Coordinates of C-alpha atoms in Angstrom, one line a residue:
X1 CA -8.9 -16.7 20.0
X2 CA -10.0 -20.2 20.9
X3 CA -13.7 -20.5 20.1
X4 CA -16.0 -23.4 20.2
X5 CA -18.1 -23.4 17.1
X6 CA -21.2 -25.5 18.0
X7 CA -23.2 -25.1 14.8
X8 CA -22.5 -24.6 11.1
X9 CA -26.1 -24.5 10.1
X10 CA -29.1 -22.3 10.9
X11 CA -32.5 -24.1 11.5
X12 CA -35.2 -21.7 10.3
X13 CA -37.2 -21.0 13.4
X14 CA -39.5 -18.4 14.8
X15 CA -38.7 -18.1 18.6
X16 CA -41.2 -16.2 20.6
X17 CA -40.4 -13.1 22.5
X18 CA -41.3 -14.6 25.8
X19 CA -40.6 -18.0 27.4
X20 CA -44.3 -18.3 28.2
X21 CA -45.0 -19.2 24.5
X22 CA -43.7 -22.2 22.6
X23 CA -40.9 -21.7 20.1
X24 CA -42.2 -22.5 16.5
X25 CA -40.5 -23.4 13.3
X26 CA -40.6 -25.1 9.9
X27 CA -37.7 -27.5 10.0
X28 CA -35.8 -26.2 7.0
X29 CA -32.0 -26.2 7.3
X30 CA -29.7 -24.0 5.1
X31 CA -26.1 -23.3 5.2
X32 CA -25.7 -19.5 5.7
X33 CA -22.4 -19.5 3.8
X34 CA -24.1 -20.8 0.6
X35 CA -25.3 -18.0 -1.6
X36 CA -27.3 -20.3 -3.8
X37 CA -30.6 -20.2 -1.9
X38 CA -30.4 -24.0 -1.7
X39 CA -31.9 -26.0 1.1
X40 CA -29.3 -28.1 2.9
X41 CA -31.6 -30.7 4.5
X42 CA -35.1 -31.1 6.1
X43 CA -35.7 -32.3 9.6
X44 CA -37.6 -35.4 9.8
X45 CA -41.2 -35.0 11.1
X46 CA -41.2 -31.3 10.6
X47 CA -43.9 -29.2 8.7
X48 CA -41.4 -28.8 5.8
X49 CA -40.9 -32.6 5.5
X50 CA -44.6 -33.3 5.7
X51 CA -45.3 -30.8 3.0
X52 CA -42.9 -32.6 0.7
X53 CA -40.0 -30.1 0.7
X54 CA -36.7 -31.8 0.0
X55 CA -33.0 -31.1 0.3
X56 CA -31.4 -29.3 -2.7
X57 CA -34.6 -27.5 -3.5
X58 CA -34.0 -23.8 -4.4
X59 CA -36.3 -21.3 -2.7
X60 CA -37.4 -18.7 -5.4
X61 CA -39.9 -16.7 -3.4
X62 CA -41.6 -16.5 0.1
X63 CA -45.2 -15.3 0.1
X64 CA -44.7 -13.6 -3.2
X65 CA -41.4 -12.0 -2.2
X66 CA -38.6 -12.9 -4.6
X67 CA -35.4 -14.2 -3.0
X68 CA -33.3 -13.2 -6.0
X69 CA -30.2 -11.3 -4.8
X70 CA -30.6 -12.6 -1.2
X71 CA -28.1 -14.7 0.8
X72 CA -29.3 -17.6 2.8
X73 CA -29.1 -15.5 6.0
X74 CA -31.6 -13.0 4.6
X75 CA -33.8 -15.9 3.4
X76 CA -33.7 -17.3 7.0
X77 CA -34.6 -13.9 8.5
X78 CA -37.6 -13.5 6.1
X79 CA -39.1 -16.9 6.5
X80 CA -38.8 -16.6 10.4
X81 CA -41.3 -13.7 10.3
X82 CA -43.9 -15.7 8.5
X83 CA -46.5 -17.6 10.5
X84 CA -47.5 -19.4 7.4
X85 CA -45.5 -19.5 4.1
X86 CA -46.2 -20.2 0.5
X87 CA -42.9 -21.2 -0.9
X88 CA -42.1 -21.2 -4.6
X89 CA -39.3 -23.6 -5.1
X90 CA -37.3 -25.1 -8.0
X91 CA -36.5 -28.8 -8.2
X92 CA -34.7 -30.3 -11.1
X93 CA -35.7 -27.5 -13.4
X94 CA -39.4 -27.7 -12.3
X95 CA -41.1 -24.9 -10.4
X96 CA -43.4 -25.9 -7.5
X97 CA -45.5 -23.9 -4.9
X98 CA -45.9 -25.5 -1.5
X99 CA -47.6 -24.1 1.6
X100 CA -46.4 -24.8 5.1
X101 CA -47.3 -23.8 8.6
X102 CA -45.3 -23.5 11.7
X103 CA -45.2 -26.3 14.3
X104 CA -43.7 -26.4 17.9
X105 CA -40.0 -27.0 17.5
X106 CA -39.9 -29.6 20.2
X107 CA -42.1 -32.0 17.9
X108 CA -39.2 -32.3 15.5
X109 CA -35.9 -30.6 16.4
X110 CA -34.5 -32.8 19.0
X111 CA -33.8 -36.4 20.0
X112 CA -34.5 -36.8 23.8
X113 CA -31.8 -39.0 25.4
X114 CA -33.2 -39.0 28.9
X115 CA -35.8 -37.4 31.1
X116 CA -38.5 -34.9 29.8
X117 CA -37.2 -32.8 27.0
X118 CA -40.4 -30.6 26.7
X119 CA -41.4 -29.6 30.2
X120 CA -38.9 -30.9 32.9
X121 CA -35.3 -31.9 33.4
X122 CA -33.8 -33.9 30.5
X123 CA -30.9 -34.4 28.2
X124 CA -31.3 -34.0 24.5
X125 CA -29.4 -33.7 21.1
X126 CA -30.8 -31.0 18.8
X127 CA -31.0 -31.8 15.0
X128 CA -29.2 -32.0 12.7
X129 CA -27.2 -34.3 15.0
X130 CA -23.8 -32.7 15.5
X131 CA -22.9 -34.7 18.6
X132 CA -23.8 -31.9 21.1
X133 CA -25.9 -32.8 24.0
X134 CA -27.8 -30.3 26.3
X135 CA -28.6 -31.3 29.9
X136 CA -31.0 -28.8 31.3
X137 CA -34.5 -27.9 32.4
X138 CA -37.1 -27.4 29.6
X139 CA -40.3 -25.4 29.5
X140 CA -42.6 -25.5 26.5
X141 CA -39.6 -27.2 24.7
X142 CA -37.2 -24.2 25.4
X143 CA -34.2 -24.1 27.6
X144 CA -34.6 -22.4 30.9
X145 CA -32.2 -22.2 33.8
X146 CA -28.7 -23.7 33.9
X147 CA -27.5 -25.9 31.2
X148 CA -24.6 -28.3 30.7
X149 CA -23.3 -28.9 27.2
X150 CA -21.5 -32.1 26.3
X151 CA -19.8 -33.6 23.2
X152 CA -19.2 -37.3 23.2
X153 CA -19.6 -37.3 26.9
X154 CA -17.1 -34.5 27.5
X155 CA -18.3 -31.4 29.3
X156 CA -17.9 -28.3 27.1
X157 CA -19.8 -25.7 29.0
X158 CA -22.1 -25.2 32.0
X159 CA -24.0 -22.0 32.7
X160 CA -26.7 -19.8 31.0
X161 CA -28.0 -20.6 27.6
X162 CA -30.2 -18.6 25.3
X163 CA -31.4 -19.9 21.9
X164 CA -29.0 -22.8 22.4
X165 CA -26.0 -20.4 22.6
X166 CA -24.0 -19.6 25.7
X167 CA -25.5 -16.5 27.3
X168 CA -25.1 -15.2 30.9
X169 CA -22.8 -16.5 33.6
X170 CA -21.0 -19.7 32.7
X171 CA -17.8 -21.8 32.3
X172 CA -16.4 -23.1 29.1
X173 CA -14.0 -26.3 28.9
X174 CA -11.9 -28.0 26.4
X175 CA -10.4 -31.5 26.0
X176 CA -6.6 -31.5 25.7
X177 CA -4.6 -33.7 23.5
X178 CA -4.0 -36.1 26.5
X179 CA -7.8 -36.2 27.1
X180 CA -7.8 -33.9 30.2
X181 CA -10.8 -31.7 30.5
X182 CA -9.5 -28.1 31.5
X183 CA -11.3 -24.9 32.3
X184 CA -10.9 -22.5 29.3
X185 CA -13.2 -19.5 30.1
X186 CA -15.2 -18.3 32.9
X187 CA -17.4 -15.3 33.2
X188 CA -20.3 -13.6 31.3
X189 CA -21.1 -14.8 27.8
X190 CA -23.2 -13.0 25.1
X191 CA -24.1 -15.1 22.0
X192 CA -21.3 -17.7 22.6
X193 CA -18.6 -15.1 23.2
X194 CA -17.1 -14.3 26.7
X195 CA -17.7 -10.5 27.2
X196 CA -16.4 -10.2 30.8
X197 CA -14.3 -12.7 32.8
X198 CA -11.2 -14.9 32.8
X199 CA -9.5 -17.1 30.3
X200 CA -7.0 -19.8 31.3
X201 CA -4.1 -21.7 29.9
X202 CA -4.0 -25.5 29.7
X203 CA -1.9 -25.7 32.9
X204 CA -4.6 -23.7 34.8
X205 CA -2.7 -20.4 34.8
X206 CA -4.6 -17.2 34.0
X207 CA -4.2 -16.1 30.4
X208 CA -6.3 -13.0 30.6
X209 CA -9.2 -11.4 32.5
X210 CA -11.2 -8.3 31.9
X211 CA -13.7 -7.0 29.2
X212 CA -13.8 -8.5 25.8
X213 CA -15.4 -7.3 22.5
X214 CA -17.9 -9.2 20.3
X215 CA -15.0 -10.9 18.7
X216 CA -13.8 -12.3 22.0
X217 CA -10.7 -10.0 22.1
X218 CA -9.6 -8.5 25.3
X219 CA -10.3 -4.7 25.4
X220 CA -9.6 -3.8 29.0
X221 CA -7.9 -6.0 31.6
X222 CA -5.0 -8.1 32.3
X223 CA -3.4 -10.5 29.9
X224 CA -0.2 -12.6 29.5
X225 CA 2.3 -13.0 26.9
X226 CA 6.0 -14.0 26.4
X227 CA 8.7 -11.6 25.3
X228 CA 12.3 -12.4 24.1
X229 CA 12.1 -16.0 25.4
X230 CA 11.8 -14.5 29.0
X231 CA 9.4 -15.0 31.7
X232 CA 5.8 -14.1 31.1
X233 CA 4.7 -10.5 31.3
X234 CA 1.3 -9.1 32.3
X235 CA -0.2 -5.9 31.1
X236 CA -3.1 -3.9 32.7
X237 CA -4.4 -1.2 30.3
X238 CA -7.1 -0.2 27.8
X239 CA -6.4 -2.6 25.1
X240 CA -7.1 -2.2 21.5
X241 CA -6.1 -4.1 18.3
X242 CA -4.7 -3.1 15.0
X243 CA -5.2 -4.7 11.5
X244 CA -2.7 -7.5 12.3
X245 CA -4.5 -8.5 15.5
X246 CA -1.8 -7.0 17.7
X247 CA -2.5 -5.6 21.1
X248 CA -2.4 -1.8 21.1
X249 CA -2.4 -0.3 24.6
X250 CA -4.1 3.0 25.5
X251 CA -4.2 4.8 28.8
X252 CA -2.6 3.9 32.1
X253 CA -0.7 0.6 32.0
X254 CA 1.4 -1.7 34.3
X255 CA 3.8 -4.5 33.1
X256 CA 4.8 -7.2 35.5
X257 CA 7.4 -10.0 35.1
X258 CA 7.8 -13.2 37.1
X259 CA 11.1 -13.5 39.0
X260 CA 12.9 -16.9 39.5
X261 CA 10.8 -17.6 42.5
X262 CA 7.6 -17.0 40.5
X263 CA 6.7 -13.7 42.2
X264 CA 5.3 -11.0 39.9
X265 CA 7.5 -7.9 39.9
X266 CA 6.4 -4.5 38.5
X267 CA 8.8 -3.5 35.7
X268 CA 6.9 -0.8 33.8
X269 CA 4.3 1.7 34.8
X270 CA 3.1 4.6 32.8
X271 CA 0.7 5.8 30.1
X272 CA 0.3 4.6 26.5
X273 CA -1.2 6.3 23.6
X274 CA -2.1 4.3 20.4
X275 CA 0.5 1.6 21.5
X276 CA 3.3 4.0 22.3
X277 CA 4.6 5.2 25.6
X278 CA 3.6 8.9 26.3
X279 CA 4.5 11.1 29.2
X280 CA 6.4 10.0 32.4
X281 CA 7.0 6.2 32.4
X282 CA 8.8 4.3 35.3
X283 CA 10.9 1.3 34.4
X284 CA 12.6 -1.0 37.0
X285 CA 15.9 -2.8 36.5
X286 CA 16.1 -5.2 39.5
X287 CA 19.4 -6.6 38.3
X288 CA 21.1 -3.2 39.0
X289 CA 18.6 -2.3 41.7
X290 CA 17.6 0.8 39.8
X291 CA 14.4 2.6 38.6
X292 CA 14.3 4.7 35.5
X293 CA 11.9 7.5 35.2
X294 CA 11.8 8.4 31.5
X295 CA 9.8 11.1 29.7
X296 CA 8.4 9.9 26.4
X297 CA 6.8 11.9 23.6
X298 CA 4.6 9.5 21.7
X299 CA 7.2 6.7 21.9
X300 CA 10.2 8.8 21.7
X301 CA 12.4 8.9 25.0
X302 CA 13.6 12.5 25.5
X303 CA 15.4 12.0 28.7
X304 CA 15.1 10.8 32.2
X305 CA 16.4 10.2 35.8
X306 CA 17.7 7.0 37.4
X307 CA 17.1 6.2 41.2
X308 CA 18.6 3.5 43.4
X309 CA 15.5 1.3 44.5
X310 CA 16.7 0.7 48.0
X311 CA 17.0 4.3 49.1
X312 CA 15.5 6.4 46.2
X313 CA 19.0 8.1 45.7
X314 CA 19.5 9.6 42.4
X315 CA 22.3 7.8 40.6
X316 CA 21.9 9.2 37.1
X317 CA 20.5 12.5 35.9
X318 CA 20.1 14.2 32.5
X319 CA 20.1 10.7 31.0
X320 CA 19.6 10.3 27.4
X321 CA 18.1 7.1 25.7
X322 CA 18.3 5.9 22.2
X323 CA 14.9 6.4 20.5
X324 CA 13.1 3.9 18.1
X325 CA 12.2 1.3 20.5
X326 CA 8.8 2.5 22.0
X327 CA 7.6 -1.0 22.9
X328 CA 11.0 -2.2 24.2
X329 CA 12.2 -1.1 27.6
X330 CA 14.2 2.1 27.2
X331 CA 16.6 1.2 29.9
X332 CA 18.7 -0.9 27.6
X333 CA 19.3 2.1 25.3
X334 CA 21.3 4.5 27.4
X335 CA 23.9 6.6 25.5
X336 CA 24.7 9.6 27.8
X337 CA 24.2 11.2 31.2
X338 CA 25.7 12.2 34.5
X339 CA 26.2 9.2 36.8
X340 CA 27.1 8.7 40.5
X341 CA 27.7 5.2 41.8
X342 CA 29.3 6.3 45.1
X343 CA 32.6 7.5 43.6
X344 CA 31.6 10.9 42.5
X345 CA 29.5 12.2 39.6
X346 CA 31.0 11.5 36.3
X347 CA 29.8 12.3 32.7
X348 CA 29.5 9.4 30.2
X349 CA 28.9 10.2 26.6
X350 CA 28.9 7.2 24.0
X351 CA 29.7 7.6 20.4
X352 CA 27.0 8.2 17.8
X353 CA 24.8 5.1 17.4
X354 CA 26.2 3.4 20.5
X355 CA 24.1 2.5 23.6
X356 CA 24.4 0.4 26.7
X357 CA 22.6 -1.0 29.7
X358 CA 23.2 0.5 33.1
X359 CA 25.6 -2.4 33.9
X360 CA 27.9 -1.2 31.1
X361 CA 27.5 2.4 32.2
X362 CA 28.5 1.5 35.8
X363 CA 31.7 -0.3 34.5
X364 CA 32.6 2.7 32.3
X365 CA 32.1 5.0 35.3
X366 CA 34.6 3.1 37.4
X367 CA 37.2 2.8 34.7
X368 CA 36.9 6.5 33.6
X369 CA 39.2 9.1 35.1
X370 CA 37.7 12.6 35.3
X371 CA 39.7 15.9 35.2
X372 CA 40.4 17.4 38.6
X373 CA 38.9 20.8 39.6
X374 CA 42.3 22.5 39.8
X375 CA 44.0 22.2 36.4
X376 CA 47.4 22.3 38.1
X377 CA 46.6 19.5 40.5
X378 CA 48.2 16.9 38.2
X379 CA 51.4 18.9 37.6
X380 CA 54.6 16.9 38.1
X381 CA 57.8 18.7 39.0
X382 CA 61.3 17.6 38.1
X383 CA 64.5 19.2 39.4
X384 CA 67.8 18.9 37.6
X385 CA 71.3 20.0 39.0
X386 CA 73.0 22.4 36.7
X387 CA 75.2 25.4 37.3
X388 CA 72.0 27.3 37.7
X389 CA 69.1 25.4 39.4
X390 CA 66.1 25.3 37.1
X391 CA 62.7 24.0 37.6
X392 CA 60.8 22.6 34.6
X393 CA 57.1 21.6 34.6
X394 CA 55.4 18.9 32.6
X395 CA 51.6 19.2 32.7
X396 CA 49.6 16.0 32.1
X397 CA 45.9 16.8 32.4
X398 CA 43.7 13.7 31.9
X399 CA 40.3 13.9 30.0
X400 CA 37.2 11.8 30.0
X401 CA 37.5 8.8 27.8
X402 CA 35.4 5.8 27.1
X403 CA 36.4 2.5 25.7
X404 CA 33.7 1.6 23.2
X405 CA 33.3 -1.1 20.6
X406 CA 34.1 -0.2 17.0
X407 CA 31.5 0.7 14.5
X408 CA 32.3 -2.5 12.6
X409 CA 31.8 -4.6 15.7
X410 CA 28.6 -2.9 16.5
X411 CA 27.2 -3.6 13.1
X412 CA 28.3 -7.3 13.3
X413 CA 26.5 -7.4 16.7
X414 CA 23.3 -6.0 15.1
X415 CA 23.5 -8.6 12.2
X416 CA 24.1 -11.5 14.7
X417 CA 21.1 -10.3 16.8
X418 CA 18.9 -10.0 13.7
X419 CA 19.8 -13.4 12.5
X420 CA 19.2 -15.0 15.9
X421 CA 15.7 -13.4 16.2
X422 CA 14.7 -14.2 12.6
X423 CA 15.8 -17.8 13.1
X424 CA 14.1 -18.1 16.5
X425 CA 10.8 -16.9 15.0
X426 CA 11.0 -19.2 11.9
X427 CA 11.6 -22.2 14.2
X428 CA 8.8 -21.3 16.5
X429 CA 6.4 -20.8 13.8
X430 CA 7.4 -24.1 12.0
X431 CA 6.9 -26.0 15.2
X432 CA 3.4 -24.5 15.6
X433 CA 2.6 -25.1 11.9
X434 CA 3.4 -28.8 12.4
X435 CA 1.0 -29.0 15.3
X436 CA -1.7 -27.0 13.3
X437 CA -1.3 -29.4 10.3
X438 CA -1.7 -32.4 12.6
X439 CA -5.1 -31.2 13.6
X440 CA -6.2 -30.8 9.9
X441 CA -4.9 -34.3 9.2
X442 CA -6.6 -36.0 12.2
X443 CA -10.0 -34.1 11.8
X444 CA -13.0 -36.4 11.6
X445 CA -16.7 -35.7 11.9
X446 CA -16.5 -36.7 15.5
X447 CA -13.7 -34.5 16.6
X448 CA -14.2 -31.7 13.9
X449 CA -15.1 -28.8 16.4
X450 CA -12.2 -29.6 18.7
X451 CA -9.7 -30.0 15.8
X452 CA -10.8 -26.7 14.2
X453 CA -10.6 -24.9 17.5
X454 CA -7.1 -26.0 18.1
X455 CA -6.0 -25.2 14.5
X456 CA -7.4 -21.7 14.9
X457 CA -5.6 -21.3 18.2
X458 CA -2.2 -22.3 16.6
X459 CA -3.0 -20.1 13.5
X460 CA -3.5 -17.0 15.7
X461 CA -0.5 -17.9 17.8
X462 CA 1.7 -18.1 14.6
X463 CA 0.6 -14.6 13.3
X464 CA 1.1 -13.1 16.8
X465 CA 4.6 -14.5 17.0
X466 CA 5.5 -13.0 13.5
X467 CA 3.8 -9.6 14.3
X468 CA 5.7 -9.3 17.6
X469 CA 9.0 -10.0 15.9
X470 CA 8.4 -7.6 13.1
X471 CA 7.3 -4.9 15.6
X472 CA 10.3 -5.4 17.9
X473 CA 13.1 -5.9 15.3
X474 CA 12.0 -4.7 11.9
X475 CA 14.1 -1.5 12.2
X476 CA 17.2 -3.7 12.5
X477 CA 16.2 -6.5 10.2
X478 CA 17.6 -6.7 6.6
X479 CA 15.0 -6.3 4.0
X480 CA 15.2 -10.0 3.1
X481 CA 14.2 -11.1 6.7
X482 CA 11.3 -8.6 6.8
X483 CA 9.9 -9.7 3.5
X484 CA 10.3 -13.4 4.3
X485 CA 8.4 -13.1 7.5
X486 CA 5.6 -11.1 5.9
X487 CA 5.5 -13.8 3.2
X488 CA 5.2 -16.5 5.8
X489 CA 2.4 -14.5 7.6
X490 CA 0.5 -14.1 4.4
X491 CA 0.7 -17.9 3.7
X492 CA -0.6 -18.6 7.3
X493 CA -3.5 -16.1 7.0
X494 CA -4.6 -17.7 3.8
X495 CA -4.6 -21.2 5.2
X496 CA -8.1 -22.3 6.4
X497 CA -9.4 -25.4 8.1
X498 CA -11.4 -27.6 5.7
X499 CA -15.2 -27.4 5.8
X500 CA -17.1 -29.8 7.9
X501 CA -18.5 -32.8 6.0
X502 CA -22.2 -32.2 5.1
X503 CA -24.6 -34.1 7.4
X504 CA -26.5 -37.0 5.8
X505 CA -29.8 -36.1 4.5
X506 CA -32.7 -36.9 6.9

């Protein structure tokens, strides 16, 4: 998920419960990821700075409560509760006790760029300076009403803000590599995360819309993804995620695909349970003008009926499908049934392990000769002249036959298909890895957040690409292909963006 990380530090504050009061704080900045109880920096002009507290001081206790065993987040929470604090600190091996009292945040936590940044309309940068500018209306130093957030003059967000985080109705933007500002997310935000609304691709097309969890993952709605290098598909369902961050569908779902003209066509409609098709599922094959109605039992196709789309006539009944591909369209896995394409109903039964699209079944149906109802109908009579006229009969009764590829050819086809999908996935991941690496190499303090955001986007895209390939083809992959893709995935998962350079001490 693309996410804008606006802050890496937490300023220890004590915001009031109502906007009628003025937010108060101490001006101590700590890195919440640091377990060492070490102060990162002190805001200039704050109560902590005036009391003589310095960066790299270690907080040992707060009002008599020891901080031993606490992480910095717990220290932040404890200190925020204190209106006045007696801090026991350690500096260079020496222990000191320092008392501090809160002061209004607006007296030390911002740099006003224009307007009134306390009670009125203004534009300010909050400290430590991370290049993020807030253009909004202030009341008692707090943000009220609509807000616009910029970085280096580029609009990143406009909408509701609470505690300097995106909250309420709003729009999030991003700057592309070619310096265009495009809409990224639109809807309702909670603590910087879109919880209901729409996400977009760089070209302005919809990526997803619906409801999202606290991690920003779609849980119910409409999303887009590519499949087998084909046109984009869209799914509407109750969406969950497994340990590999793969979409897992539950409940009623519809899948659409764009045709050559760009129009969306419904291609699958039915119910999913824990990511597998369950119950009656309808699947459309517009190339053949057919609709398949297949009964699934937790992902296993037990049988179905095929209808002609134009007039709803049955063209296939008692159809059996090859099992084992619950997420792949079952219509490409036909291996037996009774079919009628206008030349009489005929039974087609492929050999063990073989399967075909409806196109192949149609061809087999026209090439196959069925036995006649009267077993004597194909009897040829030959008369020969001898002293006594005798009639001899030669009976040639035809039986149903099908011309199918050999087992060796089928295995070769599977190997070729596995090699193609493995190679395609590796090439796609390699290309994305190059782009992700470029963002690491080009990261600077000025573009850090944007570079990290794009790196995380490509990282998630690479993992999704591998997960999708493994899910679709693992049953046909040689063990080497499977283990190699899993090895690549583990390497990607353990690749992280470098930490942001520490800000200069105030």
